[in-house]
Amino acid sequence: MTDHDHHHSLLELRQVSRHFGSFRALDDVALTVRAGARHAIIGPNGAGKSTLFGLISGTLPVTGGSVFVDGKDVTRLPVHRRVGLGVAATFQHSSLFLRESVLENVLLAVLRRAGGGLGGLRRVGARPKELAQAHALLERVGLPTRHEATAAELSHGERRQLEVAVALATGPRLLLLDEPAAGMSPAETARLTELIAALPGEVTVLFVEHDLDMVFELADTVSVMHLGRHLMTGSPDEVRASSEVQTAYLGTVEVSS
Ligand code: ADP
Ligand code: MG
């Protein structure tokens, strides 16, 4: 199954498509994400960015093409098998357990990875290793003092930080972040940007973001999508300089240079 020709890329999309009836939300998109990249995807609303993430994480089946993770064809694998291969996603719409504490949200994810399942939460007292891991993850995302709060009590920005901790708990090699800064204050966005920048190099980050300052601060590679198509992939400078991109997208948005 392993395709050694593509071992240098952690993620490879080969002409993936997603049609809804006759509507082509994604049409023949080819994209490669290098291991260790900080890779941003930009494009106007409706470009197909979230749909693309669905095809990568496995929440949405492709209607054409193939998805490879580390050279392995995962196109037909369900979400949990992809998580097992190191693909973790935070979603545009939060999937936290709002009535559970911050610590419990992270512990559940840690225990799920350890094979504990949901019932594992009751054995938390007997699992000091996972408890320590959960506290370490909260430290990493900047929430070390918020472990006793319920997820519902967190600010919008703190919830996003918690979502990243939950995603990191699965031990991802590829972290998918769909508009992580959406609805955040400038201060929260700055904190999140720092957090992502500080992630270890073993975690490849693919993120969708409308905040172009954040994109150009974090990304080493930028892909531009428009109307279900991949327009271009390049360095931040190449993307900023592209007249095609400016016409399709950047022309409608103010970009600081
Ligand atoms: P983006 O994240 O870039 O804003 P999306 O991937 O959410 O774009 O959506 C791309 C296009 O696909 C949009 O026009 C959207 O309305 C359409 N779309 C997304 N999901 C569905 C669905 N389940 N059924 C029909 N159309 C959909
Ligand atoms: Mg979207």
CSV table of C-alpha atoms and ligand atoms in Angstrom, one decimal:
chain,number,residue,atom,x,y,z
A,1,MET,CA,0.0,0.0,0.0
A,2,THR,CA,2.8,2.4,0.9
A,3,ASP,CA,3.8,4.6,-2.0
A,4,HIS,CA,7.4,5.4,-1.5
A,5,ASP,CA,7.6,7.9,-4.3
A,6,HIS,CA,5.6,10.3,-2.1
A,7,HIS,CA,7.3,9.8,1.2
A,8,HIS,CA,8.6,13.4,1.3
A,9,SER,CA,5.1,14.8,1.4
A,10,LEU,CA,2.9,14.2,4.4
A,11,LEU,CA,-0.3,14.9,2.6
A,12,GLU,CA,-1.0,14.6,-1.1
A,13,LEU,CA,-4.4,15.3,-2.7
A,14,ARG,CA,-4.6,13.8,-6.2
A,15,GLN,CA,-7.3,15.5,-8.3
A,16,VAL,CA,-9.9,15.4,-5.5
A,17,SER,CA,-13.4,16.4,-6.2
A,18,ARG,CA,-16.5,16.8,-4.2
A,19,HIS,CA,-19.8,17.3,-6.0
A,20,PHE,CA,-23.1,17.9,-4.4
A,21,GLY,CA,-25.5,16.8,-7.1
A,22,SER,CA,-24.5,18.9,-10.1
A,23,PHE,CA,-22.7,21.5,-8.0
A,24,ARG,CA,-18.9,21.2,-7.9
A,25,ALA,CA,-17.8,22.4,-4.5
A,26,LEU,CA,-14.4,21.0,-5.3
A,27,ASP,CA,-13.2,20.2,-8.8
A,28,ASP,CA,-9.9,18.3,-9.5
A,29,VAL,CA,-7.9,19.8,-6.7
A,30,ALA,CA,-4.2,18.7,-6.5
A,31,LEU,CA,-2.3,19.8,-3.5
A,32,THR,CA,0.9,18.6,-1.7
A,33,VAL,CA,1.8,19.4,1.9
A,34,ARG,CA,5.4,18.9,2.9
A,35,ALA,CA,6.2,17.3,6.3
A,36,GLY,CA,6.9,20.1,8.8
A,37,ALA,CA,5.1,22.8,6.7
A,38,ARG,CA,3.1,25.7,8.0
A,39,HIS,CA,0.7,25.7,5.1
A,40,ALA,CA,-2.2,28.1,4.8
A,41,ILE,CA,-5.2,27.9,2.5
A,42,ILE,CA,-6.9,31.1,1.6
A,43,GLY,CA,-9.8,32.0,-0.6
A,44,PRO,CA,-13.2,33.7,-0.5
A,45,ASN,CA,-16.2,32.2,1.2
A,46,GLY,CA,-17.6,29.2,-0.7
A,47,ALA,CA,-14.2,28.5,-2.3
A,48,GLY,CA,-14.4,24.9,-0.9
A,49,LYS,CA,-11.8,25.2,1.9
A,50,SER,CA,-13.9,23.5,4.6
A,51,THR,CA,-15.1,20.9,2.1
A,52,LEU,CA,-11.4,20.2,1.4
A,53,PHE,CA,-10.7,19.7,5.1
A,54,GLY,CA,-13.7,17.3,5.2
A,55,LEU,CA,-12.1,15.2,2.5
A,56,ILE,CA,-8.7,15.2,4.3
A,57,SER,CA,-10.1,14.4,7.8
A,58,GLY,CA,-12.6,11.9,6.4
A,59,THR,CA,-15.8,13.5,7.6
A,60,LEU,CA,-16.8,13.8,3.9
A,61,PRO,CA,-16.2,11.2,1.2
A,62,VAL,CA,-14.7,12.3,-2.1
A,63,THR,CA,-16.6,12.0,-5.3
A,64,GLY,CA,-13.4,11.7,-7.2
A,65,GLY,CA,-9.6,11.5,-6.7
A,66,SER,CA,-7.4,10.2,-3.9
A,67,VAL,CA,-6.1,11.4,-0.5
A,68,PHE,CA,-2.6,10.1,0.6
A,69,VAL,CA,-1.2,10.6,4.1
A,70,ASP,CA,2.5,9.8,4.3
A,71,GLY,CA,2.3,7.8,1.1
A,72,LYS,CA,-0.7,5.7,2.3
A,73,ASP,CA,-4.0,5.9,0.4
A,74,VAL,CA,-6.5,6.9,3.0
A,75,THR,CA,-9.3,7.9,0.6
A,76,ARG,CA,-11.7,5.2,1.9
A,77,LEU,CA,-10.6,5.2,5.5
A,78,PRO,CA,-13.0,6.4,8.2
A,79,VAL,CA,-12.2,9.4,10.4
A,80,HIS,CA,-10.9,7.3,13.4
A,81,ARG,CA,-8.5,5.4,11.2
A,82,ARG,CA,-7.1,8.6,9.8
A,83,VAL,CA,-6.8,9.9,13.4
A,84,GLY,CA,-4.8,6.8,14.1
A,85,LEU,CA,-2.5,7.8,11.2
A,86,GLY,CA,-1.9,11.2,12.7
A,87,VAL,CA,-4.6,13.4,11.1
A,88,ALA,CA,-6.3,15.7,13.6
A,89,ALA,CA,-8.8,18.5,12.9
A,90,THR,CA,-10.4,21.3,14.8
A,91,PHE,CA,-13.6,22.3,13.2
A,92,GLN,CA,-15.2,25.6,12.2
A,93,HIS,CA,-18.0,24.7,14.6
A,94,SER,CA,-16.7,23.6,17.9
A,95,SER,CA,-17.0,20.0,19.0
A,96,LEU,CA,-16.2,20.5,22.7
A,97,PHE,CA,-18.2,19.0,25.6
A,98,LEU,CA,-19.4,22.3,27.0
A,99,ARG,CA,-20.6,21.0,30.3
A,100,GLU,CA,-17.4,19.1,31.1
A,101,SER,CA,-14.4,20.8,32.6
A,102,VAL,CA,-11.5,22.0,30.5
A,103,LEU,CA,-9.3,19.2,31.9
A,104,GLU,CA,-12.0,16.6,31.2
A,105,ASN,CA,-12.2,17.6,27.6
A,106,VAL,CA,-8.5,17.1,27.1
A,107,LEU,CA,-8.4,14.0,29.2
A,108,LEU,CA,-11.1,12.4,27.1
A,109,ALA,CA,-9.0,13.0,24.0
A,110,VAL,CA,-5.9,11.7,25.7
A,111,LEU,CA,-7.7,8.6,26.9
A,112,ARG,CA,-9.3,8.0,23.6
A,113,ARG,CA,-5.8,7.9,22.1
A,114,ALA,CA,-4.7,5.5,24.9
A,115,GLY,CA,-7.6,3.3,24.0
A,116,GLY,CA,-9.6,4.1,27.1
A,117,GLY,CA,-12.8,5.3,25.3
A,118,LEU,CA,-15.4,7.4,26.9
A,119,GLY,CA,-15.7,5.1,30.0
A,120,GLY,CA,-12.0,5.9,30.7
A,121,LEU,CA,-13.0,9.2,32.3
A,122,ARG,CA,-14.1,7.4,35.4
A,123,ARG,CA,-10.7,5.8,35.8
A,124,VAL,CA,-9.0,9.1,35.7
A,125,GLY,CA,-7.7,8.9,39.3
A,126,ALA,CA,-6.0,5.7,38.3
A,127,ARG,CA,-4.3,7.2,35.2
A,128,PRO,CA,-1.7,9.6,36.5
A,129,LYS,CA,0.2,9.4,33.2
A,130,GLU,CA,-2.7,10.6,31.1
A,131,LEU,CA,-3.6,13.3,33.7
A,132,ALA,CA,-0.1,14.6,33.5
A,133,GLN,CA,-0.3,14.6,29.7
A,134,ALA,CA,-3.6,16.6,29.8
A,135,HIS,CA,-2.1,19.2,32.1
A,136,ALA,CA,1.0,19.5,29.9
A,137,LEU,CA,-1.3,20.1,26.8
A,138,LEU,CA,-3.2,22.8,28.7
A,139,GLU,CA,0.1,24.4,29.5
A,140,ARG,CA,1.2,24.2,25.9
A,141,VAL,CA,-1.9,26.0,24.6
A,142,GLY,CA,-1.8,28.6,27.3
A,143,LEU,CA,-4.7,27.4,29.6
A,144,PRO,CA,-2.8,26.0,32.5
A,145,THR,CA,-4.9,27.8,35.1
A,146,ARG,CA,-8.3,27.1,33.5
A,147,HIS,CA,-8.5,23.3,34.0
A,148,GLU,CA,-11.4,23.4,36.5
A,149,ALA,CA,-13.6,25.8,34.4
A,150,THR,CA,-16.3,24.1,32.3
A,151,ALA,CA,-15.7,24.6,28.5
A,152,ALA,CA,-18.9,26.7,28.5
A,153,GLU,CA,-17.3,29.2,30.8
A,154,LEU,CA,-14.4,29.9,28.5
A,155,SER,CA,-14.1,32.9,26.3
A,156,HIS,CA,-14.3,32.4,22.6
A,157,GLY,CA,-10.5,32.6,22.3
A,158,GLU,CA,-10.0,30.2,25.2
A,159,ARG,CA,-12.3,27.7,23.6
A,160,ARG,CA,-10.2,27.8,20.4
A,161,GLN,CA,-7.1,27.2,22.5
A,162,LEU,CA,-8.9,24.2,24.2
A,163,GLU,CA,-9.8,22.8,20.8
A,164,VAL,CA,-6.2,22.9,19.8
A,165,ALA,CA,-5.3,21.1,23.0
A,166,VAL,CA,-7.9,18.4,22.2
A,167,ALA,CA,-6.6,18.0,18.7
A,168,LEU,CA,-3.0,17.8,20.0
A,169,ALA,CA,-4.0,15.1,22.4
A,170,THR,CA,-4.4,12.7,19.6
A,171,GLY,CA,-0.7,13.0,18.9
A,172,PRO,CA,-1.2,14.4,15.4
A,173,ARG,CA,1.4,14.6,12.6
A,174,LEU,CA,-1.0,16.7,10.6
A,175,LEU,CA,-3.0,19.3,12.3
A,176,LEU,CA,-5.9,20.8,10.4
A,177,LEU,CA,-7.2,24.2,11.7
A,178,ASP,CA,-10.3,25.6,10.0
A,179,GLU,CA,-10.4,29.4,10.6
A,180,PRO,CA,-8.9,29.2,14.1
A,181,ALA,CA,-9.0,33.0,14.6
A,182,ALA,CA,-12.6,33.5,13.5
A,183,GLY,CA,-14.4,35.7,15.9
A,184,MET,CA,-11.3,36.3,18.0
A,185,SER,CA,-10.2,39.7,19.4
A,186,PRO,CA,-6.8,40.9,18.1
A,187,ALA,CA,-5.2,39.9,21.5
A,188,GLU,CA,-6.7,36.4,21.2
A,189,THR,CA,-5.5,36.1,17.6
A,190,ALA,CA,-2.0,37.2,18.7
A,191,ARG,CA,-2.0,34.5,21.4
A,192,LEU,CA,-3.2,31.8,19.0
A,193,THR,CA,-0.6,32.8,16.4
A,194,GLU,CA,2.1,32.4,19.1
A,195,LEU,CA,0.7,29.1,20.1
A,196,ILE,CA,0.7,27.7,16.5
A,197,ALA,CA,4.2,29.2,15.8
A,198,ALA,CA,5.5,27.4,18.9
A,199,LEU,CA,4.2,23.9,17.9
A,200,PRO,CA,7.0,21.4,17.4
A,201,GLY,CA,8.2,20.8,13.9
A,202,GLU,CA,7.0,17.2,13.9
A,203,VAL,CA,3.5,18.6,13.8
A,204,THR,CA,2.7,19.7,10.2
A,205,VAL,CA,0.0,22.5,10.2
A,206,LEU,CA,-2.5,23.0,7.4
A,207,PHE,CA,-4.8,25.9,8.2
A,208,VAL,CA,-7.6,27.9,6.6
A,209,GLU,CA,-7.7,31.5,7.7
A,210,HIS,CA,-9.3,34.8,6.6
A,211,ASP,CA,-7.0,36.9,8.8
A,212,LEU,CA,-4.3,37.5,6.2
A,213,ASP,CA,-1.9,39.1,8.7
A,214,MET,CA,-2.0,35.8,10.6
A,215,VAL,CA,-1.5,33.9,7.4
A,216,PHE,CA,1.5,35.8,6.3
A,217,GLU,CA,3.0,35.7,9.7
A,218,LEU,CA,2.7,32.0,10.2
A,219,ALA,CA,2.7,30.3,6.8
A,220,ASP,CA,5.8,29.2,4.8
A,221,THR,CA,3.5,28.0,2.0
A,222,VAL,CA,0.1,29.5,0.9
A,223,SER,CA,-2.5,27.9,-1.4
A,224,VAL,CA,-5.2,29.9,-2.9
A,225,MET,CA,-8.6,28.5,-3.8
A,226,HIS,CA,-11.5,30.0,-5.7
A,227,LEU,CA,-14.8,28.5,-6.7
A,228,GLY,CA,-13.8,25.0,-5.9
A,229,ARG,CA,-10.5,25.2,-7.8
A,230,HIS,CA,-6.9,25.4,-6.7
A,231,LEU,CA,-5.5,28.6,-8.2
A,232,MET,CA,-1.9,28.5,-7.0
A,233,THR,CA,0.5,27.4,-4.3
A,234,GLY,CA,3.6,29.3,-3.5
A,235,SER,CA,5.6,31.2,-0.9
A,236,PRO,CA,3.8,34.1,0.8
A,237,ASP,CA,5.7,36.5,-1.4
A,238,GLU,CA,4.8,34.6,-4.6
A,239,VAL,CA,1.1,34.6,-3.6
A,240,ARG,CA,1.1,38.3,-2.7
A,241,ALA,CA,2.7,39.1,-6.1
A,242,SER,CA,0.4,37.0,-8.2
A,243,SER,CA,-1.9,39.1,-10.3
A,244,GLU,CA,-4.3,36.1,-10.8
A,245,VAL,CA,-4.7,35.8,-7.0
A,246,GLN,CA,-5.2,39.6,-6.6
A,247,THR,CA,-7.9,39.5,-9.2
A,248,ALA,CA,-9.7,36.5,-7.7
A,249,TYR,CA,-9.2,37.3,-4.1
A,250,LEU,CA,-6.8,39.7,-2.7
A,251,GLY,CA,-8.2,42.5,-4.7
A,252,THR,CA,-11.3,42.4,-2.6
A,253,VAL,CA,-9.4,42.3,0.7
A,254,GLU,CA,-7.0,44.8,2.1
A,255,VAL,CA,-3.5,43.2,2.4
A,256,SER,CA,-0.7,44.7,4.3
A,257,SER,CA,2.6,44.4,2.7
B,1,ADP,P1,-15.4,27.6,2.3
B,1,ADP,O1,-15.0,26.9,3.5
B,1,ADP,O2,-14.3,27.9,1.4
B,1,ADP,O3,-16.1,28.9,2.7
B,1,ADP,P2,-17.2,25.4,1.8
B,1,ADP,O4,-16.2,24.3,1.6
B,1,ADP,O5,-17.8,25.5,3.1
B,1,ADP,O6,-16.4,26.8,1.4
B,1,ADP,O7,-18.3,25.4,0.7
B,1,ADP,C1,-18.0,25.3,-0.7
B,1,ADP,C2,-19.3,25.3,-1.5
B,1,ADP,O8,-19.9,24.1,-1.3
B,1,ADP,C3,-20.3,26.4,-1.0
B,1,ADP,O9,-20.9,26.9,-2.1
B,1,ADP,C4,-21.3,25.6,-0.2
B,1,ADP,O10,-22.5,26.2,-0.2
B,1,ADP,C5,-21.2,24.2,-0.8
B,1,ADP,N1,-21.5,23.1,0.1
B,1,ADP,C6,-20.8,22.8,1.2
B,1,ADP,N2,-21.4,21.8,1.8
B,1,ADP,C7,-22.5,21.4,1.1
B,1,ADP,C8,-23.5,20.4,1.3
B,1,ADP,N3,-23.4,19.5,2.3
B,1,ADP,N4,-24.5,20.4,0.3
B,1,ADP,C9,-24.5,21.3,-0.7
B,1,ADP,N5,-23.6,22.2,-0.9
B,1,ADP,C10,-22.6,22.3,0.0
B,2,MG,MG,-15.2,27.3,5.6
